[in-house]
């Protein structure tokens, strides 16, 4: 197994955040592979045809995609953690687009070799930047405000759990193969890689709409763990118990069930299909009734269950 060796300073300074480049890489991976998770299927169906058309018209980008990602690895030059959370895509791509061709070819060959002939020419950083911008502009950017609200809700949920359950409660289910071992050891992969000493370094956790997540780094000082956004925020269907629906009404009970973990007004609208004004009114009533807490995160207000709501829903469940 692969282990990060950490210290109190690393974990005290660890942060959660979002990253447009990370979200773009996750989208690229979903588009290139079959059998997506159920809550990714409709999105992939909308965009996969145009994605393959783009690659058919651009053999260099097609070769980059073929070599950059495998079932167990993503080319290192793609997965450098952002210098800070919540940067713009253009800001994140500055470092990538300045890389020399030799480094990119070496990273691509590490994933899959021998290299395709299309990768022997110059300007690979520019080709890669154009590919990632296409994925961002055509498949993510139009929906980014809602996506970012979903991701930020997950971040607030993790931070709330950290205060309640400590790092083991947050990490043990954050992504497959990652768990807190104790004694300054954080398992990050089940595969047998050598331990990595990140004591005194920067560690950031990035939520993304991805399948299993990945580990990233920029040696010697920057490390990242990308993890799948919690399932309840990905528009998977949630059941509403009949007793709760009879007590609160159909719309209000649906909204309450969606707020099991911190969720924004925008995300509730997306998950329920109810109008914004209707959702806002119901959230206000549920908050005044002591069933929801709320906290501002950026330009969004996030809502989640109080203990009273948790007990109410548990009591109404079959």
PDB file of C-alpha atoms in Angstrom:
ATOM      1  CA  UNK A   1       0.000   0.000   0.000  1.00  0.00           C
ATOM      2  CA  UNK A   2       1.040   3.614  -0.572  1.00  0.00           C
ATOM      3  CA  UNK A   3       1.298   5.805   2.528  1.00  0.00           C
ATOM      4  CA  UNK A   4       1.760   9.520   3.148  1.00  0.00           C
ATOM      5  CA  UNK A   5       3.819  10.089   6.284  1.00  0.00           C
ATOM      6  CA  UNK A   6       2.327  13.209   7.872  1.00  0.00           C
ATOM      7  CA  UNK A   7       2.761  15.264  11.008  1.00  0.00           C
ATOM      8  CA  UNK A   8       0.527  17.508  13.078  1.00  0.00           C
ATOM      9  CA  UNK A   9       1.545  20.563  11.079  1.00  0.00           C
ATOM     10  CA  UNK A  10       0.588  18.949   7.760  1.00  0.00           C
ATOM     11  CA  UNK A  11      -2.861  17.943   8.978  1.00  0.00           C
ATOM     12  CA  UNK A  12      -3.479  21.219  10.821  1.00  0.00           C
ATOM     13  CA  UNK A  13      -2.742  23.138   7.613  1.00  0.00           C
ATOM     14  CA  UNK A  14      -4.566  20.724   5.261  1.00  0.00           C
ATOM     15  CA  UNK A  15      -7.363  22.310   3.267  1.00  0.00           C
ATOM     16  CA  UNK A  16     -10.381  21.300   1.185  1.00  0.00           C
ATOM     17  CA  UNK A  17     -11.118  23.036  -2.098  1.00  0.00           C
ATOM     18  CA  UNK A  18     -12.313  22.913  -5.698  1.00  0.00           C
ATOM     19  CA  UNK A  19     -10.325  23.135  -8.908  1.00  0.00           C
ATOM     20  CA  UNK A  20     -11.573  23.734 -12.469  1.00  0.00           C
ATOM     21  CA  UNK A  21      -8.584  21.821 -13.869  1.00  0.00           C
ATOM     22  CA  UNK A  22      -9.263  18.868 -11.582  1.00  0.00           C
ATOM     23  CA  UNK A  23     -12.922  18.908 -12.631  1.00  0.00           C
ATOM     24  CA  UNK A  24     -11.839  19.047 -16.285  1.00  0.00           C
ATOM     25  CA  UNK A  25      -9.497  16.078 -15.891  1.00  0.00           C
ATOM     26  CA  UNK A  26     -12.267  14.128 -14.185  1.00  0.00           C
ATOM     27  CA  UNK A  27     -14.614  14.958 -17.077  1.00  0.00           C
ATOM     28  CA  UNK A  28     -11.990  13.914 -19.623  1.00  0.00           C
ATOM     29  CA  UNK A  29     -11.623  10.564 -17.904  1.00  0.00           C
ATOM     30  CA  UNK A  30     -15.389   9.975 -17.814  1.00  0.00           C
ATOM     31  CA  UNK A  31     -15.682  10.842 -21.512  1.00  0.00           C
ATOM     32  CA  UNK A  32     -12.854   8.537 -22.583  1.00  0.00           C
ATOM     33  CA  UNK A  33     -13.981   5.439 -20.692  1.00  0.00           C
ATOM     34  CA  UNK A  34     -17.193   3.437 -20.786  1.00  0.00           C
ATOM     35  CA  UNK A  35     -19.437   2.337 -17.934  1.00  0.00           C
ATOM     36  CA  UNK A  36     -19.723   5.631 -16.029  1.00  0.00           C
ATOM     37  CA  UNK A  37     -21.385   5.817 -12.637  1.00  0.00           C
ATOM     38  CA  UNK A  38     -25.174   6.165 -12.916  1.00  0.00           C
ATOM     39  CA  UNK A  39     -25.187   9.852 -11.971  1.00  0.00           C
ATOM     40  CA  UNK A  40     -22.570  10.601 -14.667  1.00  0.00           C
ATOM     41  CA  UNK A  41     -24.408   8.737 -17.440  1.00  0.00           C
ATOM     42  CA  UNK A  42     -26.748  11.477 -18.667  1.00  0.00           C
ATOM     43  CA  UNK A  43     -23.937  14.055 -18.746  1.00  0.00           C
ATOM     44  CA  UNK A  44     -21.653  11.688 -20.660  1.00  0.00           C
ATOM     45  CA  UNK A  45     -24.386  10.839 -23.152  1.00  0.00           C
ATOM     46  CA  UNK A  46     -24.833  14.547 -23.933  1.00  0.00           C
ATOM     47  CA  UNK A  47     -21.153  15.197 -24.647  1.00  0.00           C
ATOM     48  CA  UNK A  48     -19.367  11.990 -25.662  1.00  0.00           C
ATOM     49  CA  UNK A  49     -20.259  12.281 -29.359  1.00  0.00           C
ATOM     50  CA  UNK A  50     -18.802  15.789 -29.692  1.00  0.00           C
ATOM     51  CA  UNK A  51     -15.751  14.690 -27.698  1.00  0.00           C
ATOM     52  CA  UNK A  52     -14.992  11.846 -30.104  1.00  0.00           C
ATOM     53  CA  UNK A  53     -15.601  14.153 -33.072  1.00  0.00           C
ATOM     54  CA  UNK A  54     -12.999  16.549 -31.600  1.00  0.00           C
ATOM     55  CA  UNK A  55     -10.450  13.749 -31.256  1.00  0.00           C
ATOM     56  CA  UNK A  56     -11.184  12.439 -34.739  1.00  0.00           C
ATOM     57  CA  UNK A  57     -10.346  15.892 -36.134  1.00  0.00           C
ATOM     58  CA  UNK A  58      -7.210  16.281 -33.997  1.00  0.00           C
ATOM     59  CA  UNK A  59      -4.840  13.278 -34.071  1.00  0.00           C
ATOM     60  CA  UNK A  60      -2.348  14.900 -31.658  1.00  0.00           C
ATOM     61  CA  UNK A  61      -5.021  15.427 -28.992  1.00  0.00           C
ATOM     62  CA  UNK A  62      -6.292  11.892 -29.580  1.00  0.00           C
ATOM     63  CA  UNK A  63      -2.784  10.551 -28.993  1.00  0.00           C
ATOM     64  CA  UNK A  64      -2.408  12.644 -25.823  1.00  0.00           C
ATOM     65  CA  UNK A  65      -5.667  11.226 -24.460  1.00  0.00           C
ATOM     66  CA  UNK A  66      -4.659   7.664 -25.381  1.00  0.00           C
ATOM     67  CA  UNK A  67      -1.331   7.964 -23.552  1.00  0.00           C
ATOM     68  CA  UNK A  68      -2.237  10.281 -20.662  1.00  0.00           C
ATOM     69  CA  UNK A  69      -4.681   8.070 -18.791  1.00  0.00           C
ATOM     70  CA  UNK A  70      -4.785   4.370 -18.010  1.00  0.00           C
ATOM     71  CA  UNK A  71      -6.847   2.330 -15.576  1.00  0.00           C
ATOM     72  CA  UNK A  72      -4.246   2.871 -12.837  1.00  0.00           C
ATOM     73  CA  UNK A  73      -2.334   6.082 -13.664  1.00  0.00           C
ATOM     74  CA  UNK A  74      -2.675   9.594 -15.038  1.00  0.00           C
ATOM     75  CA  UNK A  75       0.305  11.405 -16.543  1.00  0.00           C
ATOM     76  CA  UNK A  76       2.082  13.363 -13.809  1.00  0.00           C
ATOM     77  CA  UNK A  77       2.227  16.657 -15.720  1.00  0.00           C
ATOM     78  CA  UNK A  78      -1.591  16.801 -15.770  1.00  0.00           C
ATOM     79  CA  UNK A  79      -2.202  16.270 -12.073  1.00  0.00           C
ATOM     80  CA  UNK A  80      -0.157  18.962 -10.332  1.00  0.00           C
ATOM     81  CA  UNK A  81      -2.222  20.345  -7.407  1.00  0.00           C
ATOM     82  CA  UNK A  82      -3.198  24.004  -7.843  1.00  0.00           C
ATOM     83  CA  UNK A  83      -1.112  26.546  -5.973  1.00  0.00           C
ATOM     84  CA  UNK A  84      -4.276  27.454  -4.083  1.00  0.00           C
ATOM     85  CA  UNK A  85      -7.896  26.247  -4.097  1.00  0.00           C
ATOM     86  CA  UNK A  86     -10.494  27.866  -6.361  1.00  0.00           C
ATOM     87  CA  UNK A  87      -8.155  29.204  -9.055  1.00  0.00           C
ATOM     88  CA  UNK A  88      -9.511  29.779 -12.585  1.00  0.00           C
ATOM     89  CA  UNK A  89      -8.781  27.242 -15.294  1.00  0.00           C
ATOM     90  CA  UNK A  90      -6.565  29.705 -17.164  1.00  0.00           C
ATOM     91  CA  UNK A  91      -4.539  30.348 -13.998  1.00  0.00           C
ATOM     92  CA  UNK A  92      -4.081  26.624 -13.445  1.00  0.00           C
ATOM     93  CA  UNK A  93      -3.012  26.028 -17.055  1.00  0.00           C
ATOM     94  CA  UNK A  94      -0.190  28.606 -16.942  1.00  0.00           C
ATOM     95  CA  UNK A  95       2.240  26.148 -15.369  1.00  0.00           C
ATOM     96  CA  UNK A  96       1.153  23.229 -17.562  1.00  0.00           C
ATOM     97  CA  UNK A  97       1.476  25.195 -20.798  1.00  0.00           C
ATOM     98  CA  UNK A  98       5.041  26.213 -19.921  1.00  0.00           C
ATOM     99  CA  UNK A  99       6.305  22.617 -19.701  1.00  0.00           C
ATOM    100  CA  UNK A 100       8.929  21.380 -22.194  1.00  0.00           C
ATOM    101  CA  UNK A 101       8.004  18.704 -24.713  1.00  0.00           C
ATOM    102  CA  UNK A 102      10.615  16.326 -23.267  1.00  0.00           C
ATOM    103  CA  UNK A 103       8.922  16.278 -19.857  1.00  0.00           C
ATOM    104  CA  UNK A 104       5.477  15.728 -21.339  1.00  0.00           C
ATOM    105  CA  UNK A 105       6.712  12.910 -23.573  1.00  0.00           C
ATOM    106  CA  UNK A 106       8.432  11.256 -20.599  1.00  0.00           C
ATOM    107  CA  UNK A 107       5.260  11.433 -18.488  1.00  0.00           C
ATOM    108  CA  UNK A 108       3.115  10.098 -21.340  1.00  0.00           C
ATOM    109  CA  UNK A 109       5.535   7.228 -21.986  1.00  0.00           C
ATOM    110  CA  UNK A 110       5.405   6.336 -18.276  1.00  0.00           C
ATOM    111  CA  UNK A 111       1.657   5.689 -18.656  1.00  0.00           C
ATOM    112  CA  UNK A 112       1.760   3.926 -22.009  1.00  0.00           C
ATOM    113  CA  UNK A 113       4.615   3.207 -24.410  1.00  0.00           C
ATOM    114  CA  UNK A 114       5.851   3.227 -27.090  1.00  0.00           C
ATOM    115  CA  UNK A 115       4.685   6.721 -27.898  1.00  0.00           C
ATOM    116  CA  UNK A 116       2.464   7.325 -30.910  1.00  0.00           C
ATOM    117  CA  UNK A 117       4.157   9.078 -33.865  1.00  0.00           C
ATOM    118  CA  UNK A 118       1.846  12.089 -33.387  1.00  0.00           C
ATOM    119  CA  UNK A 119       3.599  12.851 -30.088  1.00  0.00           C
ATOM    120  CA  UNK A 120       7.065  13.321 -31.598  1.00  0.00           C
ATOM    121  CA  UNK A 121       6.469  16.890 -32.750  1.00  0.00           C
ATOM    122  CA  UNK A 122       6.777  20.161 -30.801  1.00  0.00           C
ATOM    123  CA  UNK A 123       4.118  22.090 -28.884  1.00  0.00           C
ATOM    124  CA  UNK A 124       2.626  19.287 -26.776  1.00  0.00           C
ATOM    125  CA  UNK A 125       1.882  21.669 -23.897  1.00  0.00           C
ATOM    126  CA  UNK A 126      -0.087  23.899 -26.261  1.00  0.00           C
ATOM    127  CA  UNK A 127      -2.019  20.924 -27.668  1.00  0.00           C
ATOM    128  CA  UNK A 128      -2.815  19.691 -24.162  1.00  0.00           C
ATOM    129  CA  UNK A 129      -4.000  23.135 -23.046  1.00  0.00           C
ATOM    130  CA  UNK A 130      -6.285  23.390 -26.088  1.00  0.00           C
ATOM    131  CA  UNK A 131      -7.745  19.949 -25.357  1.00  0.00           C
ATOM    132  CA  UNK A 132      -8.462  20.773 -21.720  1.00  0.00           C
ATOM    133  CA  UNK A 133      -9.988  24.120 -22.645  1.00  0.00           C
ATOM    134  CA  UNK A 134     -12.276  22.378 -25.134  1.00  0.00           C
ATOM    135  CA  UNK A 135     -13.481  19.933 -22.467  1.00  0.00           C
ATOM    136  CA  UNK A 136     -14.009  22.802 -20.024  1.00  0.00           C
ATOM    137  CA  UNK A 137     -15.825  25.193 -22.369  1.00  0.00           C
ATOM    138  CA  UNK A 138     -18.021  22.585 -24.052  1.00  0.00           C
ATOM    139  CA  UNK A 139     -18.923  20.221 -21.219  1.00  0.00           C
ATOM    140  CA  UNK A 140     -18.402  21.962 -17.854  1.00  0.00           C
ATOM    141  CA  UNK A 141     -18.403  25.760 -17.977  1.00  0.00           C
ATOM    142  CA  UNK A 142     -22.123  26.199 -18.859  1.00  0.00           C
ATOM    143  CA  UNK A 143     -23.006  24.199 -15.730  1.00  0.00           C
ATOM    144  CA  UNK A 144     -20.083  25.312 -13.549  1.00  0.00           C
ATOM    145  CA  UNK A 145     -22.090  27.449 -11.053  1.00  0.00           C
ATOM    146  CA  UNK A 146     -24.279  24.464 -10.155  1.00  0.00           C
ATOM    147  CA  UNK A 147     -21.334  22.061 -10.177  1.00  0.00           C
ATOM    148  CA  UNK A 148     -19.296  24.361  -7.946  1.00  0.00           C
ATOM    149  CA  UNK A 149     -22.204  24.646  -5.503  1.00  0.00           C
ATOM    150  CA  UNK A 150     -22.372  20.853  -5.326  1.00  0.00           C
ATOM    151  CA  UNK A 151     -18.614  20.618  -4.742  1.00  0.00           C
ATOM    152  CA  UNK A 152     -18.614  23.336  -2.100  1.00  0.00           C
ATOM    153  CA  UNK A 153     -21.470  21.618  -0.308  1.00  0.00           C
ATOM    154  CA  UNK A 154     -19.349  18.490  -0.134  1.00  0.00           C
ATOM    155  CA  UNK A 155     -16.411  20.515   1.201  1.00  0.00           C
ATOM    156  CA  UNK A 156     -18.553  22.043   3.960  1.00  0.00           C
ATOM    157  CA  UNK A 157     -19.831  18.563   4.791  1.00  0.00           C
ATOM    158  CA  UNK A 158     -16.282  17.243   5.165  1.00  0.00           C
ATOM    159  CA  UNK A 159     -15.240  20.164   7.346  1.00  0.00           C
ATOM    160  CA  UNK A 160     -18.290  19.629   9.567  1.00  0.00           C
ATOM    161  CA  UNK A 161     -17.399  15.947   9.927  1.00  0.00           C
ATOM    162  CA  UNK A 162     -13.815  16.851  10.752  1.00  0.00           C
ATOM    163  CA  UNK A 163     -14.994  18.804  13.782  1.00  0.00           C
ATOM    164  CA  UNK A 164     -17.280  15.974  14.829  1.00  0.00           C
ATOM    165  CA  UNK A 165     -15.324  12.798  13.973  1.00  0.00           C
ATOM    166  CA  UNK A 166     -11.690  13.853  13.469  1.00  0.00           C
ATOM    167  CA  UNK A 167      -9.514  13.013  10.479  1.00  0.00           C
ATOM    168  CA  UNK A 168     -10.276   9.287  10.579  1.00  0.00           C
ATOM    169  CA  UNK A 169     -13.984  10.029  10.219  1.00  0.00           C
ATOM    170  CA  UNK A 170     -13.335  12.227   7.200  1.00  0.00           C
ATOM    171  CA  UNK A 171     -10.694  10.180   5.415  1.00  0.00           C
ATOM    172  CA  UNK A 172     -11.791   6.579   5.825  1.00  0.00           C
ATOM    173  CA  UNK A 173     -14.565   6.853   3.231  1.00  0.00           C
ATOM    174  CA  UNK A 174     -13.248   9.733   1.139  1.00  0.00           C
ATOM    175  CA  UNK A 175     -12.111   7.548  -1.773  1.00  0.00           C
ATOM    176  CA  UNK A 176     -11.259   3.877  -2.400  1.00  0.00           C
ATOM    177  CA  UNK A 177      -7.974   2.865  -0.822  1.00  0.00           C
ATOM    178  CA  UNK A 178      -7.622   5.946   1.371  1.00  0.00           C
ATOM    179  CA  UNK A 179      -7.848   5.633   5.151  1.00  0.00           C
ATOM    180  CA  UNK A 180      -6.257   6.941   8.325  1.00  0.00           C
ATOM    181  CA  UNK A 181      -3.813   4.397   9.785  1.00  0.00           C
ATOM    182  CA  UNK A 182      -2.745   6.391  12.832  1.00  0.00           C
ATOM    183  CA  UNK A 183       0.778   7.161  14.042  1.00  0.00           C
ATOM    184  CA  UNK A 184       1.206   9.828  11.379  1.00  0.00           C
ATOM    185  CA  UNK A 185       0.374   7.511   8.476  1.00  0.00           C
ATOM    186  CA  UNK A 186      -2.265   8.223   5.851  1.00  0.00           C
ATOM    187  CA  UNK A 187      -2.882   5.393   3.369  1.00  0.00           C
ATOM    188  CA  UNK A 188      -3.606   6.923  -0.033  1.00  0.00           C
ATOM    189  CA  UNK A 189      -3.548   3.870  -2.321  1.00  0.00           C
ATOM    190  CA  UNK A 190      -3.975   0.124  -1.936  1.00  0.00           C
ATOM    191  CA  UNK A 191      -1.347  -0.485  -4.633  1.00  0.00           C
ATOM    192  CA  UNK A 192       2.184  -1.129  -3.324  1.00  0.00           C
ATOM    193  CA  UNK A 193       3.989   2.187  -3.864  1.00  0.00           C
ATOM    194  CA  UNK A 194       6.813   3.393  -1.572  1.00  0.00           C
ATOM    195  CA  UNK A 195       5.890   5.655   1.400  1.00  0.00           C
ATOM    196  CA  UNK A 196       6.069   9.398   0.755  1.00  0.00           C
ATOM    197  CA  UNK A 197       7.181  11.830   3.452  1.00  0.00           C
ATOM    198  CA  UNK A 198       4.923  14.913   3.323  1.00  0.00           C
ATOM    199  CA  UNK A 199       5.709  16.227   6.798  1.00  0.00           C
ATOM    200  CA  UNK A 200       5.762  20.007   6.773  1.00  0.00           C
ATOM    201  CA  UNK A 201       4.379  20.059   3.214  1.00  0.00           C
ATOM    202  CA  UNK A 202       1.088  21.386   1.842  1.00  0.00           C
ATOM    203  CA  UNK A 203      -1.768  18.871   1.532  1.00  0.00           C
ATOM    204  CA  UNK A 204      -5.098  19.746  -0.125  1.00  0.00           C
ATOM    205  CA  UNK A 205      -8.209  17.629  -0.671  1.00  0.00           C
ATOM    206  CA  UNK A 206     -10.129  18.385  -3.888  1.00  0.00           C
ATOM    207  CA  UNK A 207     -13.720  17.259  -4.468  1.00  0.00           C
ATOM    208  CA  UNK A 208     -14.571  16.410  -8.079  1.00  0.00           C
ATOM    209  CA  UNK A 209     -17.240  14.728 -10.179  1.00  0.00           C
ATOM    210  CA  UNK A 210     -15.046  11.680 -10.744  1.00  0.00           C
ATOM    211  CA  UNK A 211     -15.201   7.929 -10.354  1.00  0.00           C
ATOM    212  CA  UNK A 212     -12.496   7.119  -7.820  1.00  0.00           C
ATOM    213  CA  UNK A 213     -10.178  10.109  -7.598  1.00  0.00           C
ATOM    214  CA  UNK A 214      -6.387  10.165  -7.702  1.00  0.00           C
ATOM    215  CA  UNK A 215      -3.247  11.365  -5.902  1.00  0.00           C
ATOM    216  CA  UNK A 216      -1.273  14.335  -7.237  1.00  0.00           C
ATOM    217  CA  UNK A 217       1.892  16.212  -6.340  1.00  0.00           C
ATOM    218  CA  UNK A 218       4.411  18.838  -7.309  1.00  0.00           C
ATOM    219  CA  UNK A 219       7.608  17.842  -5.609  1.00  0.00           C
ATOM    220  CA  UNK A 220       8.884  18.693  -3.146  1.00  0.00           C
ATOM    221  CA  UNK A 221       6.214  20.722  -1.362  1.00  0.00           C
ATOM    222  CA  UNK A 222       2.699  20.314  -2.775  1.00  0.00           C
ATOM    223  CA  UNK A 223       0.441  17.242  -2.527  1.00  0.00           C
ATOM    224  CA  UNK A 224      -3.211  16.679  -3.337  1.00  0.00           C
ATOM    225  CA  UNK A 225      -5.882  14.013  -2.907  1.00  0.00           C
ATOM    226  CA  UNK A 226      -8.759  14.157  -5.400  1.00  0.00           C
ATOM    227  CA  UNK A 227     -11.903  12.393  -4.213  1.00  0.00           C
ATOM    228  CA  UNK A 228     -15.408  11.791  -5.638  1.00  0.00           C
ATOM    229  CA  UNK A 229     -18.059  14.255  -4.543  1.00  0.00           C
ATOM    230  CA  UNK A 230     -20.382  12.585  -2.040  1.00  0.00           C
ATOM    231  CA  UNK A 231     -23.107  10.596  -3.798  1.00  0.00           C
ATOM    232  CA  UNK A 232     -25.985  12.551  -2.269  1.00  0.00           C
ATOM    233  CA  UNK A 233     -24.750  15.699  -4.033  1.00  0.00           C
ATOM    234  CA  UNK A 234     -24.598  14.134  -7.489  1.00  0.00           C
ATOM    235  CA  UNK A 235     -28.342  14.145  -8.144  1.00  0.00           C
ATOM    236  CA  UNK A 236     -28.785  10.472  -7.368  1.00  0.00           C
ATOM    237  CA  UNK A 237     -32.388   9.827  -6.418  1.00  0.00           C
ATOM    238  CA  UNK A 238     -33.242  10.029  -2.725  1.00  0.00           C
ATOM    239  CA  UNK A 239     -36.370   8.395  -1.327  1.00  0.00           C
ATOM    240  CA  UNK A 240     -38.797  10.354   0.828  1.00  0.00           C
ATOM    241  CA  UNK A 241     -40.574   8.321   3.538  1.00  0.00           C
ATOM    242  CA  UNK A 242     -44.379   8.429   3.270  1.00  0.00           C
ATOM    243  CA  UNK A 243     -44.934   9.564   6.902  1.00  0.00           C
ATOM    244  CA  UNK A 244     -42.553  12.488   6.353  1.00  0.00           C
ATOM    245  CA  UNK A 245     -44.365  13.437   3.140  1.00  0.00           C
ATOM    246  CA  UNK A 246     -47.732  13.392   4.912  1.00  0.00           C
ATOM    247  CA  UNK A 247     -46.367  15.558   7.737  1.00  0.00           C
ATOM    248  CA  UNK A 248     -44.497  18.186   5.718  1.00  0.00           C
ATOM    249  CA  UNK A 249     -45.976  17.924   2.250  1.00  0.00           C
ATOM    250  CA  UNK A 250     -44.336  16.514  -0.859  1.00  0.00           C
ATOM    251  CA  UNK A 251     -42.117  19.463  -1.810  1.00  0.00           C
ATOM    252  CA  UNK A 252     -40.928  20.339   1.699  1.00  0.00           C
ATOM    253  CA  UNK A 253     -40.159  16.724   2.601  1.00  0.00           C
ATOM    254  CA  UNK A 254     -38.166  16.273  -0.614  1.00  0.00           C
ATOM    255  CA  UNK A 255     -36.130  19.355   0.195  1.00  0.00           C
ATOM    256  CA  UNK A 256     -35.494  18.214   3.756  1.00  0.00           C
ATOM    257  CA  UNK A 257     -34.246  14.810   2.595  1.00  0.00           C
ATOM    258  CA  UNK A 258     -31.840  16.485   0.146  1.00  0.00           C
ATOM    259  CA  UNK A 259     -30.277  18.465   3.017  1.00  0.00           C
ATOM    260  CA  UNK A 260     -28.914  15.468   4.922  1.00  0.00           C
ATOM    261  CA  UNK A 261     -25.485  17.040   4.327  1.00  0.00           C
ATOM    262  CA  UNK A 262     -24.724  20.703   3.512  1.00  0.00           C
ATOM    263  CA  UNK A 263     -26.311  21.655   0.181  1.00  0.00           C
ATOM    264  CA  UNK A 264     -26.864  24.978  -1.565  1.00  0.00           C
ATOM    265  CA  UNK A 265     -30.149  26.439  -2.749  1.00  0.00           C
ATOM    266  CA  UNK A 266     -28.954  26.017  -6.332  1.00  0.00           C
ATOM    267  CA  UNK A 267     -28.138  22.342  -5.770  1.00  0.00           C
ATOM    268  CA  UNK A 268     -31.573  21.733  -4.194  1.00  0.00           C
ATOM    269  CA  UNK A 269     -33.207  23.332  -7.238  1.00  0.00           C
ATOM    270  CA  UNK A 270     -31.146  21.096  -9.547  1.00  0.00           C
ATOM    271  CA  UNK A 271     -31.896  17.956  -7.519  1.00  0.00           C
ATOM    272  CA  UNK A 272     -35.640  18.511  -7.084  1.00  0.00           C
ATOM    273  CA  UNK A 273     -36.609  20.441 -10.210  1.00  0.00           C
ATOM    274  CA  UNK A 274     -38.604  22.875  -8.090  1.00  0.00           C
ATOM    275  CA  UNK A 275     -38.565  26.624  -8.860  1.00  0.00           C
ATOM    276  CA  UNK A 276     -35.964  28.739  -7.066  1.00  0.00           C
ATOM    277  CA  UNK A 277     -38.559  30.818  -5.235  1.00  0.00           C
ATOM    278  CA  UNK A 278     -40.382  27.712  -4.015  1.00  0.00           C
ATOM    279  CA  UNK A 279     -37.151  26.136  -2.768  1.00  0.00           C
ATOM    280  CA  UNK A 280     -36.112  29.348  -1.003  1.00  0.00           C
ATOM    281  CA  UNK A 281     -39.451  29.604   0.792  1.00  0.00           C
ATOM    282  CA  UNK A 282     -39.379  26.008   1.969  1.00  0.00           C
ATOM    283  CA  UNK A 283     -35.785  26.300   3.158  1.00  0.00           C
ATOM    284  CA  UNK A 284     -36.714  29.368   5.194  1.00  0.00           C
ATOM    285  CA  UNK A 285     -39.647  27.551   6.832  1.00  0.00           C
ATOM    286  CA  UNK A 286     -37.549  24.475   7.602  1.00  0.00           C
ATOM    287  CA  UNK A 287     -34.823  26.646   9.096  1.00  0.00           C
ATOM    288  CA  UNK A 288     -37.260  28.617  11.255  1.00  0.00           C
ATOM    289  CA  UNK A 289     -38.772  25.322  12.425  1.00  0.00           C
ATOM    290  CA  UNK A 290     -35.374  24.215  13.741  1.00  0.00           C
ATOM    291  CA  UNK A 291     -34.908  21.443  11.168  1.00  0.00           C
ATOM    292  CA  UNK A 292     -32.078  23.037   9.165  1.00  0.00           C
ATOM    293  CA  UNK A 293     -28.888  24.909   9.952  1.00  0.00           C
ATOM    294  CA  UNK A 294     -27.422  27.335   7.435  1.00  0.00           C
ATOM    295  CA  UNK A 295     -24.021  28.869   6.716  1.00  0.00           C
ATOM    296  CA  UNK A 296     -22.718  31.097   3.950  1.00  0.00           C
ATOM    297  CA  UNK A 297     -19.958  29.690   1.692  1.00  0.00           C
ATOM    298  CA  UNK A 298     -18.784  32.207  -0.891  1.00  0.00           C
ATOM    299  CA  UNK A 299     -21.859  33.488  -2.687  1.00  0.00           C
ATOM    300  CA  UNK A 300     -23.977  30.483  -1.679  1.00  0.00           C
ATOM    301  CA  UNK A 301     -25.855  29.700   1.524  1.00  0.00           C
ATOM    302  CA  UNK A 302     -25.626  26.037   2.517  1.00  0.00           C
ATOM    303  CA  UNK A 303     -28.310  24.188   4.496  1.00  0.00           C
ATOM    304  CA  UNK A 304     -28.104  20.905   6.425  1.00  0.00           C
ATOM    305  CA  UNK A 305     -29.949  18.904   9.055  1.00  0.00           C
ATOM    306  CA  UNK A 306     -30.135  19.719  12.723  1.00  0.00           C
ATOM    307  CA  UNK A 307     -30.300  16.848  15.204  1.00  0.00           C
ATOM    308  CA  UNK A 308     -34.066  17.321  15.281  1.00  0.00           C
ATOM    309  CA  UNK A 309     -34.295  16.782  11.521  1.00  0.00           C
ATOM    310  CA  UNK A 310     -32.080  13.715  11.706  1.00  0.00           C
ATOM    311  CA  UNK A 311     -34.313  12.205  14.363  1.00  0.00           C
ATOM    312  CA  UNK A 312     -37.472  13.155  12.449  1.00  0.00           C
ATOM    313  CA  UNK A 313     -36.323  11.532   9.198  1.00  0.00           C
ATOM    314  CA  UNK A 314     -35.003   8.456  11.000  1.00  0.00           C
ATOM    315  CA  UNK A 315     -38.325   8.063  12.797  1.00  0.00           C
ATOM    316  CA  UNK A 316     -40.266   8.368   9.540  1.00  0.00           C
ATOM    317  CA  UNK A 317     -38.139   5.836   7.635  1.00  0.00           C
ATOM    318  CA  UNK A 318     -39.623   2.359   7.095  1.00  0.00           C
TER     319      UNK A 318
END
